[in-house]
Coordinates of C-alpha atoms in Angstrom, one line a residue:
M509 CA 41.6 -2.8 -25.1
K510 CA 39.0 -5.2 -26.1
V511 CA 36.2 -5.2 -22.7
L512 CA 33.0 -7.7 -22.3
V513 CA 30.5 -6.3 -20.0
I514 CA 28.5 -9.2 -18.7
G515 CA 24.5 -8.8 -17.7
G516 CA 21.5 -7.0 -19.7
G517 CA 20.3 -4.3 -17.1
A518 CA 21.0 -0.2 -16.8
R519 CA 23.6 -0.9 -14.6
E520 CA 25.2 -2.9 -18.1
H521 CA 23.7 0.1 -20.0
A522 CA 25.4 2.6 -18.1
L523 CA 28.9 0.8 -17.8
C524 CA 28.6 0.3 -22.2
R525 CA 28.1 4.1 -21.8
S526 CA 30.7 4.9 -20.0
L527 CA 32.9 1.8 -22.1
S528 CA 32.1 3.0 -25.3
L529 CA 33.0 6.9 -24.9
D530 CA 36.7 6.2 -24.1
P531 CA 39.7 5.9 -26.0
D532 CA 41.1 3.3 -25.0
V533 CA 38.1 0.3 -25.7
T534 CA 38.7 -0.4 -29.5
A535 CA 35.8 -2.9 -29.2
L536 CA 32.9 -3.3 -26.6
H537 CA 30.9 -6.4 -26.5
C538 CA 28.1 -6.7 -24.1
A539 CA 26.3 -10.3 -23.2
P540 CA 23.3 -11.1 -23.2
G541 CA 22.9 -6.9 -22.5
N542 CA 19.4 -5.4 -24.6
A543 CA 18.0 -2.7 -26.9
G544 CA 19.7 -0.1 -26.2
I545 CA 23.2 -2.1 -24.7
A546 CA 23.3 -2.9 -28.7
E547 CA 23.6 0.6 -30.2
V548 CA 27.0 1.1 -28.4
A549 CA 28.1 -2.7 -27.8
E550 CA 28.1 -6.0 -30.5
L551 CA 25.6 -8.2 -28.3
H552 CA 26.4 -12.4 -27.8
P553 CA 24.0 -14.4 -25.7
V554 CA 25.1 -16.2 -22.8
D555 CA 24.1 -18.0 -19.9
Q556 CA 24.9 -15.4 -17.9
L557 CA 25.2 -17.7 -14.2
D558 CA 27.8 -19.4 -16.6
G559 CA 30.9 -19.5 -15.9
A560 CA 32.5 -22.1 -18.5
A561 CA 30.3 -20.6 -20.5
V562 CA 31.2 -16.8 -20.0
T563 CA 35.3 -18.1 -20.0
A564 CA 34.6 -19.3 -23.4
L565 CA 33.2 -16.2 -24.9
A566 CA 35.5 -14.4 -23.6
T567 CA 38.5 -16.7 -25.0
E568 CA 36.8 -16.3 -28.8
L569 CA 36.2 -13.0 -29.0
G570 CA 40.1 -11.9 -27.7
A571 CA 38.2 -10.5 -24.5
D572 CA 41.4 -8.2 -22.4
L573 CA 38.9 -7.3 -20.1
V574 CA 36.1 -9.2 -18.5
V575 CA 33.2 -6.4 -16.4
V576 CA 30.7 -8.9 -14.4
G577 CA 27.5 -6.4 -13.4
P578 CA 25.6 -8.4 -11.7
E579 CA 25.4 -9.9 -8.0
A580 CA 24.5 -13.3 -9.7
P581 CA 27.2 -14.5 -11.9
L582 CA 28.7 -13.1 -9.3
V583 CA 28.3 -15.2 -6.5
A584 CA 27.7 -18.0 -8.9
G585 CA 31.8 -17.8 -8.8
V586 CA 32.1 -16.5 -12.9
A587 CA 34.8 -14.3 -12.5
D588 CA 36.7 -17.0 -10.8
A589 CA 36.0 -19.1 -14.5
V590 CA 37.4 -16.0 -15.9
R591 CA 40.0 -15.4 -13.9
A592 CA 41.3 -19.2 -13.7
A593 CA 42.3 -18.3 -18.1
G594 CA 44.3 -16.2 -17.1
I595 CA 41.4 -13.5 -19.0
P596 CA 41.4 -10.2 -16.7
V597 CA 38.0 -9.3 -14.8
F598 CA 36.3 -6.3 -12.0
G599 CA 34.0 -8.1 -9.9
P600 CA 35.4 -10.4 -7.1
S601 CA 35.2 -14.3 -6.1
R602 CA 32.7 -16.4 -5.4
E603 CA 34.2 -16.3 -1.8
A604 CA 34.4 -13.0 -1.7
A605 CA 30.9 -11.8 -2.9
Q606 CA 29.0 -13.8 0.1
L607 CA 29.9 -10.5 1.5
E608 CA 26.4 -9.6 -0.6
G609 CA 25.6 -13.0 -1.1
S610 CA 25.4 -14.0 1.9
K611 CA 24.1 -11.1 5.4
A612 CA 24.6 -13.1 7.9
F613 CA 28.3 -13.7 6.9
A614 CA 29.1 -9.6 5.6
K615 CA 27.6 -9.2 9.5
D616 CA 30.6 -11.2 10.4
V617 CA 33.6 -9.7 8.2
M618 CA 32.3 -6.6 9.9
A619 CA 33.1 -8.1 13.5
G620 CA 35.8 -8.5 12.2
A621 CA 37.1 -6.2 11.0
G622 CA 35.4 -3.0 13.2
V623 CA 32.6 -1.7 11.3
P624 CA 30.4 0.0 12.6
T625 CA 26.6 -1.6 11.7
A626 CA 23.2 -2.3 13.2
R627 CA 23.3 -4.9 15.9
S628 CA 21.1 -8.3 14.3
Y629 CA 20.6 -12.1 15.0
V630 CA 20.6 -14.5 12.9
C631 CA 17.9 -16.8 13.0
T632 CA 17.1 -19.8 11.7
T633 CA 14.1 -21.1 14.0
P634 CA 10.4 -19.6 14.6
A635 CA 11.4 -19.3 17.9
E636 CA 14.4 -17.7 17.6
I637 CA 12.7 -15.3 15.3
D638 CA 10.1 -14.2 17.5
E639 CA 13.0 -13.3 20.3
A640 CA 14.9 -11.0 17.9
L641 CA 11.4 -9.6 16.8
D642 CA 10.8 -8.6 20.6
A643 CA 14.3 -7.1 21.0
F644 CA 14.3 -5.1 19.0
G645 CA 10.3 -3.6 18.5
A646 CA 8.9 -1.7 15.8
P647 CA 10.1 -0.8 12.6
Y648 CA 11.6 -4.1 12.6
V649 CA 13.8 -4.7 9.9
V650 CA 14.1 -8.6 8.8
K651 CA 16.2 -9.4 5.8
D652 CA 16.5 -12.5 3.2
D653 CA 19.7 -13.9 4.2
G654 CA 20.8 -14.9 0.2
L655 CA 20.0 -12.5 -2.8
A656 CA 16.9 -11.3 -3.4
A657 CA 17.8 -9.0 -5.8
G658 CA 17.0 -5.8 -3.4
K659 CA 13.7 -6.7 -2.5
G660 CA 14.4 -9.3 0.2
V661 CA 14.2 -6.3 3.1
V662 CA 11.0 -6.2 4.7
V663 CA 11.2 -3.1 7.4
T664 CA 7.8 -2.5 9.0
D665 CA 6.1 -1.3 12.0
D666 CA 3.5 -4.4 11.6
V667 CA 4.5 -7.5 13.5
E668 CA 2.7 -9.9 11.9
Q669 CA 4.3 -9.1 8.5
A670 CA 7.7 -9.0 9.4
R671 CA 7.3 -12.6 11.3
A672 CA 5.8 -13.5 8.1
H673 CA 8.5 -12.0 6.3
A674 CA 11.1 -14.3 7.7
L675 CA 9.4 -16.9 7.6
A676 CA 9.4 -17.0 4.2
C677 CA 13.3 -17.7 4.1
D678 CA 15.5 -20.3 5.1
R679 CA 17.7 -17.7 7.8
V680 CA 17.2 -14.7 8.5
V681 CA 19.3 -11.4 9.5
I682 CA 16.4 -9.2 12.0
E683 CA 19.3 -6.1 13.4
E684 CA 17.7 -2.9 14.8
Y685 CA 16.7 0.2 12.9
L686 CA 18.9 3.0 12.4
D687 CA 17.6 6.3 11.6
G688 CA 19.1 8.8 9.7
P689 CA 19.3 9.5 5.8
E690 CA 20.5 6.9 3.3
V691 CA 23.6 6.9 1.9
S692 CA 25.4 4.5 -1.6
L693 CA 28.9 5.1 -1.2
F694 CA 31.6 2.9 -4.2
A695 CA 34.8 1.3 -3.9
I696 CA 36.9 0.1 -6.7
T697 CA 39.8 -2.0 -4.6
D698 CA 41.9 -4.4 -6.4
G699 CA 42.0 -6.2 -2.9
T700 CA 44.4 -3.9 -0.8
T701 CA 44.2 0.0 -2.1
V702 CA 41.0 1.3 -1.6
L703 CA 39.7 4.5 -5.3
P704 CA 36.9 5.7 -3.4
L705 CA 33.8 6.7 -6.0
K706 CA 32.0 9.8 -5.3
P707 CA 28.5 9.7 -3.1
A708 CA 24.9 8.5 -3.8
Q709 CA 21.4 8.7 -2.7
D710 CA 18.8 5.8 -3.7
F711 CA 14.4 6.3 -3.9
K712 CA 14.1 2.0 -2.9
R713 CA 10.1 2.4 -2.4
A714 CA 7.5 2.2 -5.0
L715 CA 5.9 6.1 -4.9
D716 CA 6.2 9.7 -4.4
G717 CA 7.6 9.7 -0.2
D718 CA 8.5 6.9 0.2
E719 CA 5.7 5.3 0.3
G720 CA 5.0 1.9 -1.6
P721 CA 6.7 -1.6 -0.9
N722 CA 10.3 -1.4 -1.3
T723 CA 12.5 -2.6 -5.4
G724 CA 15.2 -2.0 -7.2
G725 CA 15.4 1.7 -6.7
M726 CA 13.3 3.6 -8.3
G727 CA 15.6 7.3 -8.8
A728 CA 19.1 8.4 -7.5
Y729 CA 20.8 11.6 -7.5
S730 CA 24.6 13.1 -6.8
P731 CA 26.6 15.4 -5.7
L732 CA 24.8 15.3 -1.7
P733 CA 24.9 18.7 -0.9
W734 CA 23.5 17.7 2.5
A735 CA 26.2 15.3 3.1
D736 CA 29.0 15.7 6.0
P737 CA 32.2 17.0 3.3
K738 CA 34.5 14.9 4.9
L739 CA 32.4 12.3 4.4
V740 CA 34.3 10.5 1.9
E741 CA 36.9 10.3 3.5
E742 CA 35.4 8.7 7.1
V743 CA 34.2 5.5 5.3
L744 CA 36.8 4.8 4.1
E745 CA 38.6 4.7 7.3
T746 CA 36.1 3.5 9.2
V747 CA 34.3 0.6 6.8
L748 CA 35.7 0.3 3.1
Q749 CA 39.8 0.2 4.1
P750 CA 39.4 -2.4 6.9
T751 CA 36.0 -4.3 5.5
V752 CA 39.5 -5.3 1.8
D753 CA 41.9 -5.3 4.8
E754 CA 39.5 -8.1 6.8
L755 CA 38.7 -9.9 4.1
R756 CA 42.4 -10.4 2.9
R757 CA 43.1 -11.5 6.6
R758 CA 40.9 -14.2 5.8
G759 CA 42.5 -15.8 2.5
T760 CA 39.2 -14.6 0.3
P761 CA 40.5 -10.7 -0.9
F762 CA 37.6 -8.9 -2.8
S763 CA 39.1 -6.9 -6.1
G764 CA 35.9 -5.1 -7.9
L765 CA 33.5 -3.3 -7.1
L766 CA 33.1 -3.3 -3.3
Y767 CA 29.7 -0.7 -2.5
A768 CA 29.0 0.4 1.0
G769 CA 24.5 1.2 2.0
L770 CA 25.1 3.3 5.0
A771 CA 22.7 5.3 7.7
I772 CA 23.9 8.6 8.1
T773 CA 22.3 8.3 12.4
S774 CA 22.7 10.4 15.9
R775 CA 25.0 8.0 16.6
G776 CA 27.2 8.5 13.6
V777 CA 27.5 6.8 10.3
R778 CA 26.5 3.2 10.4
V779 CA 26.3 -0.2 7.2
I780 CA 23.2 -1.5 6.4
E781 CA 24.8 -3.9 4.2
F782 CA 27.7 -4.0 1.6
N783 CA 26.8 -5.5 -2.7
A784 CA 30.3 -6.8 -4.3
R785 CA 28.8 -4.9 -7.7
F786 CA 28.3 -1.5 -9.3
G787 CA 24.3 -0.2 -7.6
D788 CA 21.4 0.5 -9.6
P789 CA 20.4 3.0 -9.9
E790 CA 23.3 4.8 -8.5
T791 CA 25.9 3.9 -11.2
Q792 CA 23.4 6.0 -14.6
V793 CA 24.4 9.1 -11.9
V794 CA 27.9 8.6 -10.4
L795 CA 29.3 7.4 -14.1
A796 CA 27.3 10.8 -15.1
R797 CA 30.4 12.8 -13.4
L798 CA 32.6 10.8 -14.0
K799 CA 35.1 12.0 -15.9
T800 CA 38.0 10.2 -16.0
P801 CA 38.2 6.9 -18.8
L802 CA 37.0 3.6 -17.0
A803 CA 38.4 1.4 -18.7
G804 CA 41.4 1.8 -16.7
V805 CA 40.1 2.2 -14.0
L806 CA 39.4 -1.0 -13.9
L807 CA 41.7 -3.2 -15.6
N808 CA 43.9 -1.4 -12.3
S809 CA 41.7 -2.9 -10.2
A810 CA 41.7 -6.4 -11.8
N811 CA 45.3 -6.7 -12.9
G812 CA 45.5 -5.7 -8.5
T813 CA 47.5 -2.1 -9.5
L814 CA 45.5 0.7 -8.6
D815 CA 47.8 2.0 -6.9
D816 CA 49.3 3.6 -10.4
Q817 CA 46.4 5.0 -11.0
A818 CA 46.3 8.9 -10.5
P819 CA 43.6 10.1 -8.7
L820 CA 39.3 11.0 -10.6
A821 CA 38.6 13.3 -12.6
W822 CA 35.4 14.3 -11.4
S823 CA 32.2 17.0 -13.1
D824 CA 31.4 19.6 -11.0
E825 CA 28.1 19.4 -12.4
A826 CA 24.8 17.1 -11.2
A827 CA 23.1 14.4 -12.2
V828 CA 19.6 12.2 -11.8
T829 CA 18.0 9.2 -12.6
V830 CA 14.6 8.8 -12.5
V831 CA 13.1 4.5 -13.8
V832 CA 10.9 4.3 -15.9
A833 CA 8.5 0.5 -14.0
S834 CA 6.3 -1.5 -16.2
H835 CA 2.0 -1.8 -14.6
N836 CA 2.1 -2.9 -11.5
Y837 CA 5.8 -3.6 -10.5
P838 CA 7.0 -4.2 -8.1
E839 CA 4.5 -7.2 -8.1
T840 CA 4.5 -8.8 -11.5
P841 CA 5.3 -6.4 -14.4
R842 CA 3.8 -7.0 -17.6
T843 CA 6.0 -6.7 -19.8
G844 CA 6.0 -6.9 -23.6
D845 CA 4.7 -3.7 -24.4
P846 CA 6.1 -0.8 -27.5
I847 CA 9.1 1.1 -26.1
E848 CA 8.0 5.4 -27.8
G849 CA 9.6 7.9 -27.4
L850 CA 13.0 7.5 -27.3
D851 CA 14.2 8.6 -30.5
E852 CA 12.6 12.0 -29.5
V853 CA 14.6 12.5 -26.1
A854 CA 18.1 11.6 -27.9
E855 CA 16.7 14.2 -30.6
K856 CA 15.6 17.1 -28.2
D857 CA 17.6 16.2 -25.0
A858 CA 21.1 14.6 -25.7
P859 CA 24.1 15.4 -25.1
H860 CA 22.2 16.8 -21.4
A861 CA 19.6 13.3 -20.8
Y862 CA 19.9 10.6 -22.6
V863 CA 17.6 6.8 -22.1
L864 CA 19.7 3.7 -20.1
H865 CA 17.3 0.8 -20.7
A866 CA 17.0 -1.6 -17.9
G867 CA 14.5 -4.3 -18.7
T868 CA 13.8 -3.7 -22.7
R869 CA 14.6 -6.0 -25.6
R870 CA 13.8 -5.8 -29.5
D871 CA 10.9 -7.1 -31.6
G872 CA 10.8 -6.2 -34.7
D873 CA 10.6 -2.9 -35.2
A874 CA 9.9 -2.0 -32.4
V875 CA 11.3 -1.9 -27.9
V876 CA 9.4 -3.5 -26.4
S877 CA 9.6 -3.8 -22.4
A878 CA 11.2 -6.8 -20.7
G879 CA 11.1 -6.8 -16.7
G880 CA 9.9 -4.5 -14.2
R881 CA 11.7 -1.8 -13.9
V882 CA 12.2 -0.9 -18.1
L883 CA 14.5 2.5 -18.6
S884 CA 16.6 5.1 -16.6
V885 CA 15.9 8.6 -17.6
T886 CA 19.1 10.4 -16.5
A887 CA 19.9 13.8 -16.4
T888 CA 23.2 16.8 -15.7
G889 CA 23.6 20.1 -15.2
T890 CA 25.3 22.8 -13.0
D891 CA 22.6 21.7 -10.3
L892 CA 20.3 19.3 -8.5
A893 CA 17.7 21.2 -9.7
Q894 CA 18.1 21.9 -13.4
A895 CA 19.0 18.3 -14.3
R896 CA 16.3 17.6 -12.4
E897 CA 14.6 20.0 -14.8
R898 CA 16.2 17.8 -17.3
A899 CA 15.6 14.6 -15.9
Y900 CA 11.8 14.9 -15.8
A901 CA 11.7 17.1 -19.3
A902 CA 12.6 13.6 -20.9
V903 CA 10.8 10.6 -18.6
G904 CA 7.0 13.3 -20.3
R905 CA 8.0 12.5 -24.0
I906 CA 8.4 8.6 -23.5
R907 CA 5.5 6.3 -23.6
L908 CA 5.0 3.2 -22.2
D909 CA 1.4 2.3 -21.2
G910 CA 1.0 0.9 -17.9
S911 CA 3.4 3.3 -17.0
Q912 CA 4.9 4.3 -13.4
H913 CA 8.0 6.4 -12.1
R914 CA 8.3 8.4 -8.8
T915 CA 7.9 12.6 -9.1
D916 CA 9.9 13.7 -6.6
I917 CA 13.5 12.0 -7.4
A918 CA 16.0 14.4 -6.1
R919 CA 13.2 17.0 -4.6
K920 CA 14.6 18.0 -1.4
A921 CA 17.8 18.2 -1.9
A922 CA 17.4 20.2 -5.1
E923 CA 15.6 22.4 -2.9
A924 CA 17.7 22.3 -0.1

């Protein structure tokens, strides 16, 4: 099987790493990729938002499967263009990807499917914003209706900060605050059959102790020793399957990766948000534990044959990923700094720990930073404590001027 992965972040590096280990994958390509992905896949320049360009590249390569990683190409309809050319593609249509592209659309789908979520208002005027903020009170949860690369949500006790964020958005969803720990649960679906993966938890705030601004995610771990053993089964029955059924009923079947961001509240499981693609950095830990070869599962989703898929096999090991971010992330991150120590990690920590590249590029012989989140240092172990220890040992070998990382990823869960 020849596979083309679209994207260039740590999620795509995790996907490419898993695909490169799959004996059925005879050729692996990535566009545009990054310095780390280049070690496992052949890179190609492409405008990943241009469906015609992606389709032309897939056709030229003779790709048997195209995997669209990020949300922006999905919302732009890239999967539709590839599908129209008769090439199997893992990723939802433009219409179905509105589940992530519009918070208001997602709320409407959840209402139709009877999915438990936070009460909310969709606001477009200052008067509506003030009314919604008054109705819910602090803490205020304000979400930009459109795509914002994981940074469009403000949760604050400061009404003025909440109002300012709301006014900066064209259309905004203001909702009640959901208490309790958060869980990310991915499911692969072909529009009918839904195959849940193992749950993970990520860390959105920039600083230790869940302080600082919201980010795209500073680390993640799996499994969740504190979660109810029946959680996945419950979410499949009450959230994932009803959502997929509702989208099919509406004539916009969802095929690809359905990501449910959940809050385990005092009143039960509630959906915080849906995404239409693998989450970053949770993908890094979920795929670290998946033993079933990945390509066939993704192809079954693309071809509508997931009901033929054998049950997925999982490692009993734990996985932890720690994000190394550049100076001043998530504001205006500094780029172009050389990254050292990658070879040391490969020599001393493999195979239990490895580095997935997020925002990197080659500059001559050097690898330099090229984004806010630069690396995802991922490790496995017999339990979370060992996986954590290995991940942080590898982080300690990496040198990137001005870089930052959280020191408490998975600490509470490992100590529990």
